[in-house]
Short mmCIF file of C-alpha atoms in Angstrom, two decimals:
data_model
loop_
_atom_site.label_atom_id
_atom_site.label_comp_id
_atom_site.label_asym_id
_atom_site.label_seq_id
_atom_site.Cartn_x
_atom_site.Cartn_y
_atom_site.Cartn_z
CA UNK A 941 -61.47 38.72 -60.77
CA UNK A 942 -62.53 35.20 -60.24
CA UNK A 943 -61.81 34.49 -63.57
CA UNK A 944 -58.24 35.90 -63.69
CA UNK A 945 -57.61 33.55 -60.43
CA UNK A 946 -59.45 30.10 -62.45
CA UNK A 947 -56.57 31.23 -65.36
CA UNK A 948 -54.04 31.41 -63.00
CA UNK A 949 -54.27 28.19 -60.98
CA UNK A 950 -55.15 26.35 -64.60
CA UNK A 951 -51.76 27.88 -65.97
CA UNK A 952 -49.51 26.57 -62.92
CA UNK A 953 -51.32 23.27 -63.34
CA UNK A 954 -50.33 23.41 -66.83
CA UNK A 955 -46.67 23.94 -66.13
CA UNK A 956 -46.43 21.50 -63.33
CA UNK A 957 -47.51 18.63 -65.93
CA UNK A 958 -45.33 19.91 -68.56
CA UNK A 959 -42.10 19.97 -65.93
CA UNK A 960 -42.96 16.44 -64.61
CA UNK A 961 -43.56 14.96 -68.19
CA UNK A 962 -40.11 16.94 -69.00
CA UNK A 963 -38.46 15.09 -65.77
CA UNK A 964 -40.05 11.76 -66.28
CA UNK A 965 -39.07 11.64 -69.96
CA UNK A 966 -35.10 12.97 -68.78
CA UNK A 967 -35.13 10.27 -66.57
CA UNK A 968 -36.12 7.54 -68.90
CA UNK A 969 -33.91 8.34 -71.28
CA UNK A 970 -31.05 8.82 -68.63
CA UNK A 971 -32.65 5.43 -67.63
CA UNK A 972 -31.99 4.50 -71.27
CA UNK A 973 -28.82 5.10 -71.93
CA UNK A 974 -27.78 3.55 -68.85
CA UNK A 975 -28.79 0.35 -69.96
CA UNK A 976 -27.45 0.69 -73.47
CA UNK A 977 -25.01 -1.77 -74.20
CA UNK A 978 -22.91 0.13 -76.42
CA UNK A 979 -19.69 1.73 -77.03
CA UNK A 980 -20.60 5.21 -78.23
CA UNK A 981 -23.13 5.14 -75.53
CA UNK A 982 -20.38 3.99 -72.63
CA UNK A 983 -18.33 7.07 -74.33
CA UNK A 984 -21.04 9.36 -73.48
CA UNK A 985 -21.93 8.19 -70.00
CA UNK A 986 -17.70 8.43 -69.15
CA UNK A 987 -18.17 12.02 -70.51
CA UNK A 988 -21.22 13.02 -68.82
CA UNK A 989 -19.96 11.83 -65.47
CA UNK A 990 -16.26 13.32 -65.79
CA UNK A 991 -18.62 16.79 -66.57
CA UNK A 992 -21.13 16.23 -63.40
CA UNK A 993 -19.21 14.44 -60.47
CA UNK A 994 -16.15 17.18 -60.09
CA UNK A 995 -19.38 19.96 -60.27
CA UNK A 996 -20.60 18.34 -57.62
CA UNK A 997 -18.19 18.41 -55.28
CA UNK A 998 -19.85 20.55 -52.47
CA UNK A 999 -23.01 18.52 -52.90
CA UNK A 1000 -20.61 15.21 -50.88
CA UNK A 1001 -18.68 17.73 -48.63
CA UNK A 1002 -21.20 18.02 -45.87
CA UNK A 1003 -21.60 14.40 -46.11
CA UNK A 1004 -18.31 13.78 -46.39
CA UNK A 1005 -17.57 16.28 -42.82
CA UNK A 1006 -20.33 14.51 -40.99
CA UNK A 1007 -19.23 11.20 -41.77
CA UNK A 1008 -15.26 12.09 -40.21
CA UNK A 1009 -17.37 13.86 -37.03
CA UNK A 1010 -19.30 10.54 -36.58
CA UNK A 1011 -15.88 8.51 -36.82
CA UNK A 1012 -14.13 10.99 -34.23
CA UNK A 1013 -16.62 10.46 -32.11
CA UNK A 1014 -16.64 6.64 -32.32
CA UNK A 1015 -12.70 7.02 -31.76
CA UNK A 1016 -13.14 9.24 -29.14
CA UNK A 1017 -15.60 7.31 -27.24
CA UNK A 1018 -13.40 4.06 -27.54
CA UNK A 1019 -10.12 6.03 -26.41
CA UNK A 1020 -12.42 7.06 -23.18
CA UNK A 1021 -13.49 3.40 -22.59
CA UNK A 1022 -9.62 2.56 -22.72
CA UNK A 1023 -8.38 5.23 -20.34
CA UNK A 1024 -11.32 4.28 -17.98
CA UNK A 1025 -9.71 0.71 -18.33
CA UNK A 1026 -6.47 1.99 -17.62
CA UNK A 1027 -7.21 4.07 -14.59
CA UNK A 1028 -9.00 0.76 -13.07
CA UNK A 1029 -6.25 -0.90 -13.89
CA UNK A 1030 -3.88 1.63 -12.26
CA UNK A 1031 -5.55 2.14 -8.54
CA UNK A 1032 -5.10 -2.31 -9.19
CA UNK A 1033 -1.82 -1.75 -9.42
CA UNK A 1034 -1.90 1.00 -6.51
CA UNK A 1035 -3.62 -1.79 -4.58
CA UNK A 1036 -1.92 -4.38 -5.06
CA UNK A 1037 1.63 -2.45 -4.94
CA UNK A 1038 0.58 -1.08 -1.61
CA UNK A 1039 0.01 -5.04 -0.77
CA UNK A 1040 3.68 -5.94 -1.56
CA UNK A 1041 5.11 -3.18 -0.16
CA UNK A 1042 3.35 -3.78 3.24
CA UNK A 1043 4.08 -7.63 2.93
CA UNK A 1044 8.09 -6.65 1.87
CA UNK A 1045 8.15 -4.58 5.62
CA UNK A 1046 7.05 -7.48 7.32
CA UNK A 1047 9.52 -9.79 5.74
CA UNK A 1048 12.10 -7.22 6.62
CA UNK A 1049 10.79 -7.50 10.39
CA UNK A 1050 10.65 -11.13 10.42
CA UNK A 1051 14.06 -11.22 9.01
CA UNK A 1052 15.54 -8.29 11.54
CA UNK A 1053 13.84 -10.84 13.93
CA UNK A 1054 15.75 -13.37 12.84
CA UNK A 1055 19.09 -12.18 13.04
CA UNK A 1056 19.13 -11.22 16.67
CA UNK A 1057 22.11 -12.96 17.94
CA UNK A 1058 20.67 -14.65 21.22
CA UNK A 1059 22.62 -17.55 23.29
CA UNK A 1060 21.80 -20.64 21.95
CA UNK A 1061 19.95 -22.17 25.41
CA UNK A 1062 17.67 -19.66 24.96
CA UNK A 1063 14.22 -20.54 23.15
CA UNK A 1064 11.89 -17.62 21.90
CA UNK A 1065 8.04 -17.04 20.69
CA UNK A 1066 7.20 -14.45 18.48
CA UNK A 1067 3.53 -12.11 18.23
CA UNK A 1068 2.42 -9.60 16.61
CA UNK A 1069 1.74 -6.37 17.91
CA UNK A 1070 -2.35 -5.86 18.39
CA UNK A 1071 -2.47 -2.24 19.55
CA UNK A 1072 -0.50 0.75 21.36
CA UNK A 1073 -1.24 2.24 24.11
CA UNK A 1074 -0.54 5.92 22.88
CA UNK A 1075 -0.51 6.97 26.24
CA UNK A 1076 2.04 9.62 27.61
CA UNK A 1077 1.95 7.63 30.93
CA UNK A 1078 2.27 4.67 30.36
CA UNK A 1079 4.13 3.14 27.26
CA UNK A 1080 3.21 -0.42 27.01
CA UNK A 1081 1.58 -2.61 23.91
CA UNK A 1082 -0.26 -5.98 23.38
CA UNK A 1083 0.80 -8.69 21.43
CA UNK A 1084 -1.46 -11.96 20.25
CA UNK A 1085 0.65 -14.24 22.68
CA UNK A 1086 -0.40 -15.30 26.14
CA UNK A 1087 -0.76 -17.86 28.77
CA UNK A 1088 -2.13 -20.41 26.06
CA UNK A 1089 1.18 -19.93 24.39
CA UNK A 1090 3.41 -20.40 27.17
CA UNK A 1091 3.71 -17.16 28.13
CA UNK A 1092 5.28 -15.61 31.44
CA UNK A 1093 5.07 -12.67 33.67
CA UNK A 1094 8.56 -10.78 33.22
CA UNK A 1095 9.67 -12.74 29.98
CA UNK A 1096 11.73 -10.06 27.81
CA UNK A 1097 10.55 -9.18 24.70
CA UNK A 1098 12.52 -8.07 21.85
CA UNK A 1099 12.20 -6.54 18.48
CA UNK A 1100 14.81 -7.09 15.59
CA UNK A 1101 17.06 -4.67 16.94
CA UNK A 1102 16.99 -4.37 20.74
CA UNK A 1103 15.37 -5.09 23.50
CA UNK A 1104 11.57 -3.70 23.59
CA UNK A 1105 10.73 -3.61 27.36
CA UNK A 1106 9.19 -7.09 29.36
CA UNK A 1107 6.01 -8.67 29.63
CA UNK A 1108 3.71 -7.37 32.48
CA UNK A 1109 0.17 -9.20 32.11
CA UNK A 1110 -0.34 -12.08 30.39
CA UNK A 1111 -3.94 -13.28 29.45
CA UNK A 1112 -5.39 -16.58 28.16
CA UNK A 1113 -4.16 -15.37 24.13
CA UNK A 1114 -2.77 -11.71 24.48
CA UNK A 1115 -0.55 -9.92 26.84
CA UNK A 1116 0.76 -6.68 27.26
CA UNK A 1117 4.28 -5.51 26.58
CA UNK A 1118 5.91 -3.05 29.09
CA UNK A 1119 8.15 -0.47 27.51
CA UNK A 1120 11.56 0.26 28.61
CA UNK A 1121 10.47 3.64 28.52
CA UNK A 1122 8.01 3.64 30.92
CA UNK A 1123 8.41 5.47 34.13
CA UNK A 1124 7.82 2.37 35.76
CA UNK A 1125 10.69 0.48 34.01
CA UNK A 1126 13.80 -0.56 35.96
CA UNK A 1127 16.13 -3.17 34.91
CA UNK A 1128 19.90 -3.90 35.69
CA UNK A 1129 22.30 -2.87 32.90
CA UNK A 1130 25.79 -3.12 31.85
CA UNK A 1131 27.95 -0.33 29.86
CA UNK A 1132 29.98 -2.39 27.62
CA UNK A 1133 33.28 -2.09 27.50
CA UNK A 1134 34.01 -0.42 30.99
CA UNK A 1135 31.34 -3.23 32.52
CA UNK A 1136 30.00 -0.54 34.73
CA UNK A 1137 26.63 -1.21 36.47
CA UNK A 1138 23.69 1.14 36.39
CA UNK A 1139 19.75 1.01 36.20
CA UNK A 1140 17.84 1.73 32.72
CA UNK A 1141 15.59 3.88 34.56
CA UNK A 1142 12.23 4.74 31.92
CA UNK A 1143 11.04 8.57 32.41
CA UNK A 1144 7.97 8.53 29.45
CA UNK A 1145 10.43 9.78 27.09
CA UNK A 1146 12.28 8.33 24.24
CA UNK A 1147 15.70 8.73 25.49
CA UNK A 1148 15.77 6.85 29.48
CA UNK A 1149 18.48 7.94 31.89
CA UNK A 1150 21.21 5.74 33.46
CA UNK A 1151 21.09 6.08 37.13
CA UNK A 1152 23.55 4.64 39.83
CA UNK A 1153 26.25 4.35 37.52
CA UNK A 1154 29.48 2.79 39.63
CA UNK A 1155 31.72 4.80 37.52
CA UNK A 1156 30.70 7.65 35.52
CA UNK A 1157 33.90 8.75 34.42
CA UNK A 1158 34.73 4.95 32.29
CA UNK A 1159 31.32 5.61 30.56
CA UNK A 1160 31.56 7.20 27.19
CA UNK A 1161 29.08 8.41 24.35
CA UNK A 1162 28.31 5.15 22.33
CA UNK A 1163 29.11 2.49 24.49
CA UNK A 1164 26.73 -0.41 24.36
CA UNK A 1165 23.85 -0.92 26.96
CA UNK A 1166 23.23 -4.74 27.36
CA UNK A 1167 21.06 -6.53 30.26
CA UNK A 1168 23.07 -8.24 33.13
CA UNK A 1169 21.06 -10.94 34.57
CA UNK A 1170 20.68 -9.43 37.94
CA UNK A 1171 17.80 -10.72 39.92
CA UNK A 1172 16.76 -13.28 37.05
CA UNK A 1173 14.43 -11.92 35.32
CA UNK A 1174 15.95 -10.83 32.14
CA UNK A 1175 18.71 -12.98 30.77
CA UNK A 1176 22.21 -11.58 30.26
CA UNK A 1177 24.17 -10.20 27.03
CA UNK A 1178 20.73 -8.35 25.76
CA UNK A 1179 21.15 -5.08 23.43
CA UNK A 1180 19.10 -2.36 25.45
CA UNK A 1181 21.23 0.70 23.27
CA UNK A 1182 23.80 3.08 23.21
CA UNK A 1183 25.03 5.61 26.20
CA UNK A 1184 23.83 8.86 24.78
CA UNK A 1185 25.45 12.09 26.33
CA UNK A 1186 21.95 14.70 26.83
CA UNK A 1187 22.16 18.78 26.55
CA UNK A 1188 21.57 18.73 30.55
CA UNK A 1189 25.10 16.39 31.19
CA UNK A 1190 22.70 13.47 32.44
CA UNK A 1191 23.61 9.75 30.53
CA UNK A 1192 20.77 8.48 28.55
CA UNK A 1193 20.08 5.34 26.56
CA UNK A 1194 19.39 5.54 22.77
CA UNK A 1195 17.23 2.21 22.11
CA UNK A 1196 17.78 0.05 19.72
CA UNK A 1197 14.47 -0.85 19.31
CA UNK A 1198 12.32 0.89 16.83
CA UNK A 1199 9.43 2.14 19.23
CA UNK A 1200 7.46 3.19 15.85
CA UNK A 1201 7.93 0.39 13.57
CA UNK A 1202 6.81 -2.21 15.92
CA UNK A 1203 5.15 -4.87 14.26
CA UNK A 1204 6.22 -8.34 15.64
CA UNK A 1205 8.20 -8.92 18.89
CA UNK A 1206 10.09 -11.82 19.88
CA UNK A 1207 9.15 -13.07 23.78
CA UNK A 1208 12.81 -14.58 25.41
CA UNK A 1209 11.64 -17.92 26.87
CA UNK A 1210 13.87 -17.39 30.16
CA UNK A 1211 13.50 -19.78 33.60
CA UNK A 1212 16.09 -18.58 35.78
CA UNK A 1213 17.55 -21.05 38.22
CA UNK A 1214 15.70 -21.50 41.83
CA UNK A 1215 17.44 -18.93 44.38
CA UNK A 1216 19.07 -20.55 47.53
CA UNK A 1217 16.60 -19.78 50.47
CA UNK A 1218 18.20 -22.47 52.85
CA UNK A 1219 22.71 -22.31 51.99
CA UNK A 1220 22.58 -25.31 54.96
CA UNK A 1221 20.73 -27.53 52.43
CA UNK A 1222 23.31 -27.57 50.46
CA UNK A 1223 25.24 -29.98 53.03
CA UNK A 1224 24.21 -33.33 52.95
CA UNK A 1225 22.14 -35.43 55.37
CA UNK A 1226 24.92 -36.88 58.39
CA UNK A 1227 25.26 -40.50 58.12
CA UNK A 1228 25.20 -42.82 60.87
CA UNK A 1229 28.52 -42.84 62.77
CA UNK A 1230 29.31 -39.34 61.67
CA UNK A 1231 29.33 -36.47 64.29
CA UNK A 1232 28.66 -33.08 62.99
CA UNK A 1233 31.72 -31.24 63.28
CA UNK A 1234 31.15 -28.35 66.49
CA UNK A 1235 32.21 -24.84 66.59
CA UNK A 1236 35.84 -25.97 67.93
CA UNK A 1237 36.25 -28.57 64.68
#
């Protein structure tokens, strides 16, 4: 048995020498011909390749498959980096159109500011609105103006459209708006064109009511609202709104002011004239010689 197994292992060594010396010599004279310089030889290597390559056809296919997966992939991955790019790019563009979109509403204010017809005596500062109250008793704001700037108690204080309410507090660089439509509001007002007289009278709502009217019956829907003057602390001619006819028959002002836009406001320098607390001043001093006149001339 052993020596069946010794003539077995001896025979495969056998053929394993006689296939490499087969391969080797193959190869050497495949080796060979390759390096022949000749014609009939170039003849026969065109023919032996034209025989071989097209055979091996499926032998390059897997290579060939892998090597498109590998450049889809590279594609791919460079198509990602790009739309990564481009949605960086795009919240930039969100940003920054965000930016001139915020910057184009405060032009707009500015410029609403600037076309509010005032009288031409009149002088004006303009803030910007810090914060809002919120509250449903009392409607006020504060703007980045105050004493520093020149600001006074009871100056009015105006948006681009209408009149906002009047200042009530003033601090060294801030002070605080009161609204027309706070319940605390009163100021004199004239209905344009009947020139009836009535009180803007706030009630925490967005619509105020006109109270004391002298005539009721000359007032109609859409007539405008504007300040008077009366008691000198607003100046005349200002746009307050329109007369605005409620369900319950009461006469209510629609402001012109946008109450939820409000960004800058424009403070009405206004120094009314000194009221008359003596009328005998008025006279002058009697001159030597001159008798007063008496009750009988």
């Amino acid at each position: 048995m052993a020596h069946q197994n010794d003539s077995e292992v001896y025979f495969r060594r056998v053929v394993r020498r006689v296939l490499i010396s087969v391969l080797l010599v193959f190869l050497v004279a495949i080796f060979m011909i390759w390096r022949i310089d000749n014609p009939r030889a170039e003849r026969f290597r065109m023919a032996m390749i034209d025989r071989v390559v097209p055979n091996l056809e499926w032998v390059f296919a897997p290579v060939a498959h892998m090597s498109n997966m590998i450049s889809d992939f590279q594609a791919y991955s460079r198509i990602y980096q790009q739309n990564q790019e481009l949605r960086r790019e795009l919240q930039q563009m969100k940003a920054w159109k965000e930016a001139a979109i915020q910057l184009e509403q405060k032009n707009a204010k500015l410029l609403d500011l600037n076309n509010v017809k005032l009288n031409p005596k009149l002088t004006y500062t303009t803030g910007v609105v810090l914060t809002d109250s919120g509250s449903p008793f009392r409607q006020s704001a504060l703007i980045n103006i105050g004493r520093h700037d020149g600001v006074v108690d009871g100056w009015a204080a105006m948006d681009g459209l209408g009149l906002v309410g009047r200042i009530s507090g003033v601090g060294k660089n801030a002070s605080r708006v009161l609204f027309l439509t706070d319940s605390s509001s009163r100021i004199p007002v004239e209905v344009t064109p009947s020139g009836q007289k009535a009180i803007l009278a706030g009630d925490n709502t967005p619509l105020p009511p006109l109270e004391f009217i002298d005539g009721v019956d000359q007032v109609r829907a859409g007539d405008r609202v504007v300040t008077t003057g009366d008691g000198g602390v607003f100046p005349p001619g200002l746009l307050a709104g329109t007369v605005f006819l409620s369900g319950d028959g009461r006469l209510r002002v629609k402001l012109a002011a946008d109450y939820r836009r409000l960004e800058f406001l424009r403070v009405i320098r206004h120094l009314p004239s000194a009221p008359i607390s003596e009328p005998g001043r008025l006279v002058g001093p009697t001159l030597p010689g001159q008798v007063s006149a008496g009750p009988d001339g």
